Amino acid sequence: MARVDDMTGTGNGAGEERRTGSRLRSAAVRRLRDPGVWRRGAVLSVCAILLALLMVLHRHVPNDVGNLGSLIETFLPWFGLFVPVLAVLALLRRSATALIAVLVPALVWVGSFGGLVTDKNGSGGDLMVVSHNVNADNPDPQGTASAVAASGADVVALVELKPGMVPVYEKALAAAYPYHSVRGTVGLWSRYPVGDSGPVDIRLGWTRAMRATVSAPQGPVAVYVAHLPSVRVKLRAGFTANQRDRSADRLGEAIAAEPNRRVILLGDLNGTMNDRSLNAVTSQMRSTQGAAGDGMGFSWPASFPMARIDQILVRGVEPAASWSLPRTGSDHLPIAARVTF
């Protein structure tokens, strides 16, 4: 009898579950049959489609007024935050049309940036490089240099070097990096011999870019270190980046004329890979973060990274891994990569 009671109880429970599921399905069908579900949410639907179009056609946003296109492209991944906001509003509005429309920008974002969210770091690599904007007003240059050296990098590029602080970095890095060259406010430190070092004219009137040959065990590689001019967002002028854009064009010309087939560019480009104004550089080189990175790799500001304006770009070598290092005394995060010859 106990078995019969148990079986009867189980049957009643299953029947109750079936009735509950049936009621839910019926309620869902009734709502979908309600014409208002499809008529409501027209404004939200339009906003969702416009968001998708902006993410797809961002290169068609003109730069004529305040470099608006470049400003949008700098923070383009963050436009994905509007997707859950629109989805919540669509649910509150009880609009099936708006919910379906929200799927469009969601799919666009995943197609554009979904691959950057995952960890693509691989093993191995012939050369490890680190790039860091150390900040001219860094309160702890000694600690910053020690942190960079502790990364185990073979080659280190530092930018925004304050002239009076160069000896501090030279002393702190001397033991790990016997070879180095400093030009203006940028410098290169290496475990391997450094030759053919010289400034690169990026049309500023002072030196913020350099080029050198690093004789790595696997062969020579041309290493460029650059700090492109800063950009500003001003109420009246918009995204002021004209000087940076001219310097990027000149840097691109120098890299295009580089005879060494292996090239690595390290530094602060004050722009992201999405920014069309950096095409002179980015069109001929690969981002290690995009090819083999761990996540988005945002590097600035260090307190709450929102954009990757510090870059490691390569040509003629294969990215094996790319990641951000822990915060130092700078307002930028150091970034690292391993490459295979």
mmCIF file of C-alpha atoms in Angstrom:
data_model
loop_
_atom_site.group_PDB
_atom_site.id
_atom_site.type_symbol
_atom_site.label_atom_id
_atom_site.label_comp_id
_atom_site.label_asym_id
_atom_site.label_seq_id
_atom_site.Cartn_x
_atom_site.Cartn_y
_atom_site.Cartn_z
ATOM 1 C CA MET A 1 0.000 0.000 0.000
ATOM 2 C CA ALA A 2 2.890 2.358 0.771
ATOM 3 C CA ARG A 3 4.148 1.987 -2.769
ATOM 4 C CA VAL A 4 0.692 2.775 -4.137
ATOM 5 C CA ASP A 5 0.446 5.908 -1.946
ATOM 6 C CA ASP A 6 3.901 7.057 -3.061
ATOM 7 C CA MET A 7 3.068 6.510 -6.678
ATOM 8 C CA THR A 8 -0.235 8.319 -6.262
ATOM 9 C CA GLY A 9 1.486 11.270 -4.604
ATOM 10 C CA THR A 10 4.062 11.421 -7.366
ATOM 11 C CA GLY A 11 1.330 11.307 -9.975
ATOM 12 C CA ASN A 12 -0.521 14.183 -8.341
ATOM 13 C CA GLY A 13 2.672 16.262 -8.242
ATOM 14 C CA ALA A 14 3.374 15.602 -11.898
ATOM 15 C CA GLY A 15 -0.189 16.507 -12.761
ATOM 16 C CA GLU A 16 0.106 19.741 -10.821
ATOM 17 C CA GLU A 17 3.348 20.595 -12.665
ATOM 18 C CA ARG A 18 1.651 19.916 -15.982
ATOM 19 C CA ARG A 19 -1.268 22.151 -15.052
ATOM 20 C CA THR A 20 1.097 24.934 -13.911
ATOM 21 C CA GLY A 21 3.120 24.697 -17.115
ATOM 22 C CA SER A 22 -0.062 24.700 -19.151
ATOM 23 C CA ARG A 23 -1.284 27.852 -17.399
ATOM 24 C CA LEU A 24 2.032 29.614 -18.035
ATOM 25 C CA ARG A 25 1.978 28.674 -21.704
ATOM 26 C CA SER A 26 -1.616 29.837 -21.998
ATOM 27 C CA ALA A 27 -0.747 33.150 -20.359
ATOM 28 C CA ALA A 28 2.199 33.611 -22.716
ATOM 29 C CA VAL A 29 0.050 32.822 -25.746
ATOM 30 C CA ARG A 30 -2.622 35.273 -24.602
ATOM 31 C CA ARG A 31 -0.054 38.014 -24.208
ATOM 32 C CA LEU A 32 1.467 37.372 -27.608
ATOM 33 C CA ARG A 33 -2.009 37.460 -29.133
ATOM 34 C CA ASP A 34 -2.624 40.836 -27.523
ATOM 35 C CA PRO A 35 -2.152 43.406 -30.342
ATOM 36 C CA GLY A 36 -0.754 45.899 -27.831
ATOM 37 C CA VAL A 37 2.322 43.714 -27.218
ATOM 38 C CA TRP A 38 3.353 44.296 -30.817
ATOM 39 C CA ARG A 39 2.198 47.890 -31.113
ATOM 40 C CA ARG A 40 3.924 49.207 -28.009
ATOM 41 C CA GLY A 41 7.598 50.107 -27.850
ATOM 42 C CA ALA A 42 8.034 51.828 -31.213
ATOM 43 C CA VAL A 43 10.448 54.397 -29.761
ATOM 44 C CA LEU A 44 12.503 51.710 -28.009
ATOM 45 C CA SER A 45 12.645 49.692 -31.228
ATOM 46 C CA VAL A 46 13.914 52.682 -33.178
ATOM 47 C CA CYS A 47 16.562 53.372 -30.497
ATOM 48 C CA ALA A 48 17.739 49.747 -30.672
ATOM 49 C CA ILE A 49 18.064 49.815 -34.469
ATOM 50 C CA LEU A 50 19.892 53.169 -34.357
ATOM 51 C CA LEU A 51 22.309 51.742 -31.781
ATOM 52 C CA ALA A 52 23.012 48.764 -34.042
ATOM 53 C CA LEU A 53 23.552 51.044 -37.041
ATOM 54 C CA LEU A 54 25.946 53.238 -35.050
ATOM 55 C CA MET A 55 28.074 50.228 -34.073
ATOM 56 C CA VAL A 56 28.110 48.914 -37.631
ATOM 57 C CA LEU A 57 28.538 52.206 -39.492
ATOM 58 C CA HIS A 58 30.701 54.096 -36.988
ATOM 59 C CA ARG A 59 33.307 54.834 -39.662
ATOM 60 C CA HIS A 60 30.704 56.857 -41.537
ATOM 61 C CA VAL A 61 30.168 59.238 -38.619
ATOM 62 C CA PRO A 62 31.949 62.391 -39.844
ATOM 63 C CA ASN A 63 35.029 63.764 -38.139
ATOM 64 C CA ASP A 64 34.467 67.242 -39.552
ATOM 65 C CA VAL A 65 32.780 68.532 -36.412
ATOM 66 C CA GLY A 66 34.815 67.963 -33.266
ATOM 67 C CA ASN A 67 36.237 64.634 -34.502
ATOM 68 C CA LEU A 68 32.973 63.051 -33.379
ATOM 69 C CA GLY A 69 33.668 59.837 -35.285
ATOM 70 C CA SER A 70 36.991 59.255 -33.516
ATOM 71 C CA LEU A 71 35.444 60.029 -30.140
ATOM 72 C CA ILE A 72 32.735 57.395 -30.712
ATOM 73 C CA GLU A 73 35.313 54.856 -31.914
ATOM 74 C CA THR A 74 37.494 55.384 -28.826
ATOM 75 C CA PHE A 75 34.727 54.173 -26.526
ATOM 76 C CA LEU A 76 32.832 51.981 -29.010
ATOM 77 C CA PRO A 77 32.862 48.756 -26.894
ATOM 78 C CA TRP A 78 31.026 50.594 -24.116
ATOM 79 C CA PHE A 79 28.025 51.186 -26.366
ATOM 80 C CA GLY A 80 27.107 47.587 -25.575
ATOM 81 C CA LEU A 81 25.937 48.768 -22.139
ATOM 82 C CA PHE A 82 22.891 50.294 -23.807
ATOM 83 C CA VAL A 83 21.696 46.813 -24.831
ATOM 84 C CA PRO A 84 20.648 45.560 -21.348
ATOM 85 C CA VAL A 85 19.171 48.989 -20.582
ATOM 86 C CA LEU A 86 16.966 48.797 -23.675
ATOM 87 C CA ALA A 87 16.048 45.182 -22.864
ATOM 88 C CA VAL A 88 14.881 46.130 -19.355
ATOM 89 C CA LEU A 89 12.865 49.042 -20.731
ATOM 90 C CA ALA A 90 11.283 46.729 -23.311
ATOM 91 C CA LEU A 91 10.241 44.302 -20.565
ATOM 92 C CA LEU A 92 8.798 47.112 -18.473
ATOM 93 C CA ARG A 93 6.942 48.366 -21.533
ATOM 94 C CA ARG A 94 5.742 44.805 -22.242
ATOM 95 C CA SER A 95 6.726 45.172 -25.867
ATOM 96 C CA ALA A 96 7.593 42.076 -27.872
ATOM 97 C CA THR A 97 8.571 44.277 -30.824
ATOM 98 C CA ALA A 98 11.129 46.174 -28.759
ATOM 99 C CA LEU A 99 12.575 42.960 -27.296
ATOM 100 C CA ILE A 100 13.122 41.553 -30.772
ATOM 101 C CA ALA A 101 14.663 44.844 -31.910
ATOM 102 C CA VAL A 102 17.116 44.777 -28.979
ATOM 103 C CA LEU A 103 18.471 41.481 -30.286
ATOM 104 C CA VAL A 104 19.911 43.341 -33.294
ATOM 105 C CA PRO A 105 22.445 45.549 -31.418
ATOM 106 C CA ALA A 106 23.157 42.622 -29.077
ATOM 107 C CA LEU A 107 24.204 40.434 -32.012
ATOM 108 C CA VAL A 108 26.197 43.297 -33.566
ATOM 109 C CA TRP A 109 28.132 43.838 -30.321
ATOM 110 C CA VAL A 110 28.880 40.135 -29.921
ATOM 111 C CA GLY A 111 30.038 39.961 -33.537
ATOM 112 C CA SER A 112 32.299 43.001 -33.118
ATOM 113 C CA PHE A 113 33.679 42.561 -29.610
ATOM 114 C CA GLY A 114 32.661 39.143 -28.354
ATOM 115 C CA GLY A 115 35.988 37.674 -29.427
ATOM 116 C CA LEU A 116 37.857 40.203 -27.276
ATOM 117 C CA VAL A 117 36.093 39.141 -24.093
ATOM 118 C CA THR A 118 37.557 35.641 -24.139
ATOM 119 C CA ASP A 119 41.087 34.721 -23.110
ATOM 120 C CA LYS A 120 43.093 33.879 -26.244
ATOM 121 C CA ASN A 121 46.461 33.730 -24.489
ATOM 122 C CA GLY A 122 48.665 30.950 -25.782
ATOM 123 C CA SER A 123 51.814 29.375 -24.433
ATOM 124 C CA GLY A 124 55.358 29.900 -25.605
ATOM 125 C CA GLY A 125 56.814 32.879 -27.387
ATOM 126 C CA ASP A 126 60.369 33.863 -28.318
ATOM 127 C CA LEU A 127 60.322 37.410 -26.966
ATOM 128 C CA MET A 128 58.383 39.102 -24.170
ATOM 129 C CA VAL A 129 57.830 42.841 -24.439
ATOM 130 C CA VAL A 130 56.308 45.379 -22.059
ATOM 131 C CA SER A 131 55.087 48.892 -22.789
ATOM 132 C CA HIS A 132 54.281 51.443 -20.106
ATOM 133 C CA ASN A 133 53.372 55.111 -19.965
ATOM 134 C CA VAL A 134 55.015 55.837 -16.622
ATOM 135 C CA ASN A 135 53.417 59.302 -16.186
ATOM 136 C CA ALA A 136 55.697 62.322 -15.878
ATOM 137 C CA ASP A 137 54.257 63.049 -12.420
ATOM 138 C CA ASN A 138 54.612 59.484 -11.146
ATOM 139 C CA PRO A 139 55.082 59.685 -7.361
ATOM 140 C CA ASP A 140 56.990 56.381 -7.254
ATOM 141 C CA PRO A 141 59.303 55.994 -10.276
ATOM 142 C CA GLN A 142 61.539 53.568 -8.378
ATOM 143 C CA GLY A 143 58.610 51.278 -7.576
ATOM 144 C CA THR A 144 57.292 51.525 -11.132
ATOM 145 C CA ALA A 145 60.671 50.531 -12.573
ATOM 146 C CA SER A 146 60.945 47.611 -10.131
ATOM 147 C CA ALA A 147 57.454 46.391 -11.074
ATOM 148 C CA VAL A 148 58.292 46.518 -14.767
ATOM 149 C CA ALA A 149 61.556 44.632 -14.244
ATOM 150 C CA ALA A 150 59.740 42.003 -12.148
ATOM 151 C CA SER A 151 57.516 41.203 -15.147
ATOM 152 C CA GLY A 152 60.387 39.222 -16.668
ATOM 153 C CA ALA A 153 60.166 41.043 -20.001
ATOM 154 C CA ASP A 154 63.028 40.845 -22.482
ATOM 155 C CA VAL A 155 62.323 44.304 -23.902
ATOM 156 C CA VAL A 156 60.742 47.249 -22.075
ATOM 157 C CA ALA A 157 59.496 50.512 -23.587
ATOM 158 C CA LEU A 158 58.769 53.478 -21.327
ATOM 159 C CA VAL A 159 57.130 56.706 -22.463
ATOM 160 C CA GLU A 160 56.425 60.063 -20.825
ATOM 161 C CA LEU A 161 59.838 60.017 -19.188
ATOM 162 C CA LYS A 162 60.484 63.212 -17.286
ATOM 163 C CA PRO A 163 64.101 64.264 -18.028
ATOM 164 C CA GLY A 164 64.975 64.565 -14.343
ATOM 165 C CA MET A 165 63.639 61.056 -13.658
ATOM 166 C CA VAL A 166 65.536 59.252 -16.437
ATOM 167 C CA PRO A 167 68.532 58.483 -14.132
ATOM 168 C CA VAL A 168 66.138 56.882 -11.629
ATOM 169 C CA TYR A 169 64.791 54.502 -14.257
ATOM 170 C CA GLU A 170 68.260 53.817 -15.648
ATOM 171 C CA LYS A 171 69.566 52.848 -12.217
ATOM 172 C CA ALA A 172 66.543 50.738 -11.301
ATOM 173 C CA LEU A 173 66.575 48.815 -14.591
ATOM 174 C CA ALA A 174 70.345 48.474 -15.068
ATOM 175 C CA ALA A 175 70.693 45.036 -13.458
ATOM 176 C CA ALA A 176 67.974 43.365 -15.533
ATOM 177 C CA TYR A 177 68.538 45.309 -18.764
ATOM 178 C CA PRO A 178 72.180 46.001 -19.632
ATOM 179 C CA TYR A 179 71.266 47.680 -22.941
ATOM 180 C CA HIS A 180 69.130 50.767 -23.267
ATOM 181 C CA SER A 181 68.562 53.923 -25.253
ATOM 182 C CA VAL A 182 66.600 57.049 -24.344
ATOM 183 C CA ARG A 183 65.501 59.632 -26.882
ATOM 184 C CA GLY A 184 63.628 62.640 -25.612
ATOM 185 C CA THR A 185 60.757 61.409 -23.443
ATOM 186 C CA VAL A 186 60.756 57.789 -24.671
ATOM 187 C CA GLY A 187 63.162 54.972 -23.877
ATOM 188 C CA LEU A 188 63.944 51.336 -24.648
ATOM 189 C CA TRP A 189 65.539 48.805 -22.271
ATOM 190 C CA SER A 190 66.618 45.343 -23.399
ATOM 191 C CA ARG A 191 68.314 42.137 -22.265
ATOM 192 C CA TYR A 192 69.802 41.928 -25.755
ATOM 193 C CA PRO A 193 72.066 44.348 -27.631
ATOM 194 C CA VAL A 194 70.439 47.510 -28.949
ATOM 195 C CA GLY A 195 71.800 49.215 -32.054
ATOM 196 C CA ASP A 196 70.895 51.746 -34.738
ATOM 197 C CA SER A 197 69.026 53.802 -32.171
ATOM 198 C CA GLY A 198 67.666 57.137 -33.253
ATOM 199 C CA PRO A 199 64.701 59.503 -32.971
ATOM 200 C CA VAL A 200 61.690 59.309 -35.267
ATOM 201 C CA ASP A 201 60.311 62.652 -36.406
ATOM 202 C CA ILE A 202 56.548 62.670 -35.817
ATOM 203 C CA ARG A 203 56.184 66.410 -36.534
ATOM 204 C CA LEU A 204 56.078 67.703 -32.995
ATOM 205 C CA GLY A 205 59.251 69.746 -32.719
ATOM 206 C CA TRP A 206 60.563 67.573 -29.890
ATOM 207 C CA THR A 207 61.288 63.851 -29.577
ATOM 208 C CA ARG A 208 58.461 61.541 -28.537
ATOM 209 C CA ALA A 209 59.283 58.598 -30.788
ATOM 210 C CA MET A 210 62.342 56.464 -31.478
ATOM 211 C CA ARG A 211 63.481 53.429 -33.397
ATOM 212 C CA ALA A 212 66.160 50.847 -32.596
ATOM 213 C CA THR A 213 67.267 47.358 -33.641
ATOM 214 C CA VAL A 214 67.186 44.708 -30.917
ATOM 215 C CA SER A 215 69.455 41.721 -31.625
ATOM 216 C CA ALA A 216 67.310 38.969 -30.151
ATOM 217 C CA PRO A 217 68.587 35.362 -30.187
ATOM 218 C CA GLN A 218 66.110 34.493 -32.958
ATOM 219 C CA GLY A 219 67.225 37.414 -35.112
ATOM 220 C CA PRO A 220 67.100 41.208 -35.301
ATOM 221 C CA VAL A 221 63.823 43.051 -34.823
ATOM 222 C CA ALA A 222 63.072 46.735 -35.380
ATOM 223 C CA VAL A 223 61.449 48.196 -32.277
ATOM 224 C CA TYR A 224 59.612 51.508 -32.382
ATOM 225 C CA VAL A 225 58.646 53.356 -29.212
ATOM 226 C CA ALA A 226 56.144 56.171 -29.583
ATOM 227 C CA HIS A 227 54.032 58.513 -27.517
ATOM 228 C CA LEU A 228 51.586 60.294 -29.774
ATOM 229 C CA PRO A 229 50.179 63.686 -28.682
ATOM 230 C CA SER A 230 47.388 63.698 -26.152
ATOM 231 C CA VAL A 231 43.769 64.263 -27.090
ATOM 232 C CA ARG A 232 41.192 66.298 -25.218
ATOM 233 C CA VAL A 233 37.416 66.372 -25.082
ATOM 234 C CA LYS A 234 36.293 70.012 -24.955
ATOM 235 C CA LEU A 235 32.769 71.378 -24.845
ATOM 236 C CA ARG A 236 33.290 73.848 -27.679
ATOM 237 C CA ALA A 237 36.000 72.108 -29.700
ATOM 238 C CA GLY A 238 34.864 68.505 -29.328
ATOM 239 C CA PHE A 239 37.486 65.745 -29.576
ATOM 240 C CA THR A 240 40.685 67.696 -30.279
ATOM 241 C CA ALA A 241 43.018 65.204 -31.927
ATOM 242 C CA ASN A 242 44.421 66.935 -35.020
ATOM 243 C CA GLN A 243 48.011 67.005 -33.757
ATOM 244 C CA ARG A 244 47.831 63.347 -32.791
ATOM 245 C CA ASP A 245 46.424 62.469 -36.206
ATOM 246 C CA ARG A 246 49.296 64.221 -38.027
ATOM 247 C CA SER A 247 51.849 62.448 -35.834
ATOM 248 C CA ALA A 248 50.168 59.098 -36.468
ATOM 249 C CA ASP A 249 50.436 59.664 -40.222
ATOM 250 C CA ARG A 250 54.160 60.400 -39.910
ATOM 251 C CA LEU A 251 54.745 57.371 -37.686
ATOM 252 C CA GLY A 252 52.925 55.234 -40.227
ATOM 253 C CA GLU A 253 55.195 56.528 -42.978
ATOM 254 C CA ALA A 254 58.283 55.642 -40.948
ATOM 255 C CA ILE A 255 57.058 52.114 -40.248
ATOM 256 C CA ALA A 256 56.074 51.608 -43.886
ATOM 257 C CA ALA A 257 59.641 52.491 -44.917
ATOM 258 C CA GLU A 258 61.192 50.138 -42.331
ATOM 259 C CA PRO A 259 63.510 47.642 -44.121
ATOM 260 C CA ASN A 260 63.464 45.032 -41.343
ATOM 261 C CA ARG A 261 60.615 42.603 -41.918
ATOM 262 C CA ARG A 262 60.179 42.084 -38.166
ATOM 263 C CA VAL A 263 58.717 45.186 -36.514
ATOM 264 C CA ILE A 264 57.293 45.820 -33.054
ATOM 265 C CA LEU A 265 55.643 49.099 -32.054
ATOM 266 C CA LEU A 266 55.315 49.861 -28.342
ATOM 267 C CA GLY A 267 53.843 52.912 -26.699
ATOM 268 C CA ASP A 268 50.932 55.183 -25.960
ATOM 269 C CA LEU A 269 49.118 56.024 -29.197
ATOM 270 C CA ASN A 270 46.351 57.961 -27.419
ATOM 271 C CA GLY A 271 43.824 56.078 -29.514
ATOM 272 C CA THR A 272 42.270 52.652 -29.925
ATOM 273 C CA MET A 273 42.455 50.175 -32.787
ATOM 274 C CA ASN A 274 38.940 51.264 -33.799
ATOM 275 C CA ASP A 275 39.972 54.896 -34.302
ATOM 276 C CA ARG A 276 40.120 55.577 -38.043
ATOM 277 C CA SER A 277 42.618 58.409 -37.495
ATOM 278 C CA LEU A 278 45.309 55.847 -36.616
ATOM 279 C CA ASN A 279 44.827 53.921 -39.863
ATOM 280 C CA ALA A 280 48.287 54.907 -41.130
ATOM 281 C CA VAL A 281 49.713 52.735 -38.329
ATOM 282 C CA THR A 282 47.032 50.160 -37.563
ATOM 283 C CA SER A 283 46.382 49.200 -41.187
ATOM 284 C CA GLN A 284 49.869 47.723 -41.546
ATOM 285 C CA MET A 285 50.297 46.106 -38.115
ATOM 286 C CA ARG A 286 48.475 43.623 -35.881
ATOM 287 C CA SER A 287 47.401 44.229 -32.322
ATOM 288 C CA THR A 288 48.736 41.554 -29.982
ATOM 289 C CA GLN A 289 45.676 42.086 -27.795
ATOM 290 C CA GLY A 290 43.271 41.572 -30.660
ATOM 291 C CA ALA A 291 45.097 38.492 -31.917
ATOM 292 C CA ALA A 292 46.069 36.750 -28.667
ATOM 293 C CA GLY A 293 44.804 38.854 -25.791
ATOM 294 C CA ASP A 294 43.254 38.200 -22.411
ATOM 295 C CA GLY A 295 39.999 40.181 -22.412
ATOM 296 C CA MET A 296 39.590 43.752 -23.633
ATOM 297 C CA GLY A 297 42.973 44.831 -22.298
ATOM 298 C CA PHE A 298 41.875 48.352 -21.350
ATOM 299 C CA SER A 299 44.857 50.335 -20.059
ATOM 300 C CA TRP A 300 43.596 53.825 -19.194
ATOM 301 C CA PRO A 301 42.809 55.315 -16.753
ATOM 302 C CA ALA A 302 44.480 52.928 -14.328
ATOM 303 C CA SER A 303 41.897 53.599 -11.597
ATOM 304 C CA PHE A 304 39.051 52.399 -13.860
ATOM 305 C CA PRO A 305 40.334 51.344 -17.317
ATOM 306 C CA MET A 306 37.905 52.347 -20.061
ATOM 307 C CA ALA A 307 39.998 52.266 -23.240
ATOM 308 C CA ARG A 308 43.105 50.608 -24.624
ATOM 309 C CA ILE A 309 45.129 53.580 -25.804
ATOM 310 C CA ASP A 310 48.442 51.875 -25.004
ATOM 311 C CA GLN A 311 49.355 49.464 -27.764
ATOM 312 C CA ILE A 312 51.679 46.636 -28.739
ATOM 313 C CA LEU A 313 51.510 46.236 -32.520
ATOM 314 C CA VAL A 314 53.556 43.818 -34.607
ATOM 315 C CA ARG A 315 54.482 43.003 -38.177
ATOM 316 C CA GLY A 316 56.461 39.969 -39.284
ATOM 317 C CA VAL A 317 56.167 38.201 -35.906
ATOM 318 C CA GLU A 318 53.276 36.186 -34.496
ATOM 319 C CA PRO A 319 51.445 37.245 -31.306
ATOM 320 C CA ALA A 320 51.408 34.400 -28.779
ATOM 321 C CA ALA A 321 49.866 36.150 -25.753
ATOM 322 C CA SER A 322 48.899 39.639 -24.606
ATOM 323 C CA TRP A 323 47.718 40.973 -21.245
ATOM 324 C CA SER A 324 47.706 43.912 -18.820
ATOM 325 C CA LEU A 325 50.041 44.047 -15.828
ATOM 326 C CA PRO A 326 49.133 45.208 -12.296
ATOM 327 C CA ARG A 327 48.846 48.915 -11.584
ATOM 328 C CA THR A 328 51.940 50.974 -10.748
ATOM 329 C CA GLY A 329 52.281 54.601 -9.669
ATOM 330 C CA SER A 330 51.212 55.699 -13.154
ATOM 331 C CA ASP A 331 47.766 56.654 -14.430
ATOM 332 C CA HIS A 332 48.198 53.976 -17.137
ATOM 333 C CA LEU A 333 48.441 50.213 -16.739
ATOM 334 C CA PRO A 334 51.550 48.538 -18.167
ATOM 335 C CA ILE A 335 50.800 46.079 -20.949
ATOM 336 C CA ALA A 336 52.734 42.975 -22.014
ATOM 337 C CA ALA A 337 52.916 40.513 -24.867
ATOM 338 C CA ARG A 338 54.853 37.468 -26.007
ATOM 339 C CA VAL A 339 55.634 37.060 -29.689
ATOM 340 C CA THR A 340 56.985 34.227 -31.801
ATOM 341 C CA PHE A 341 59.486 34.823 -34.584
#
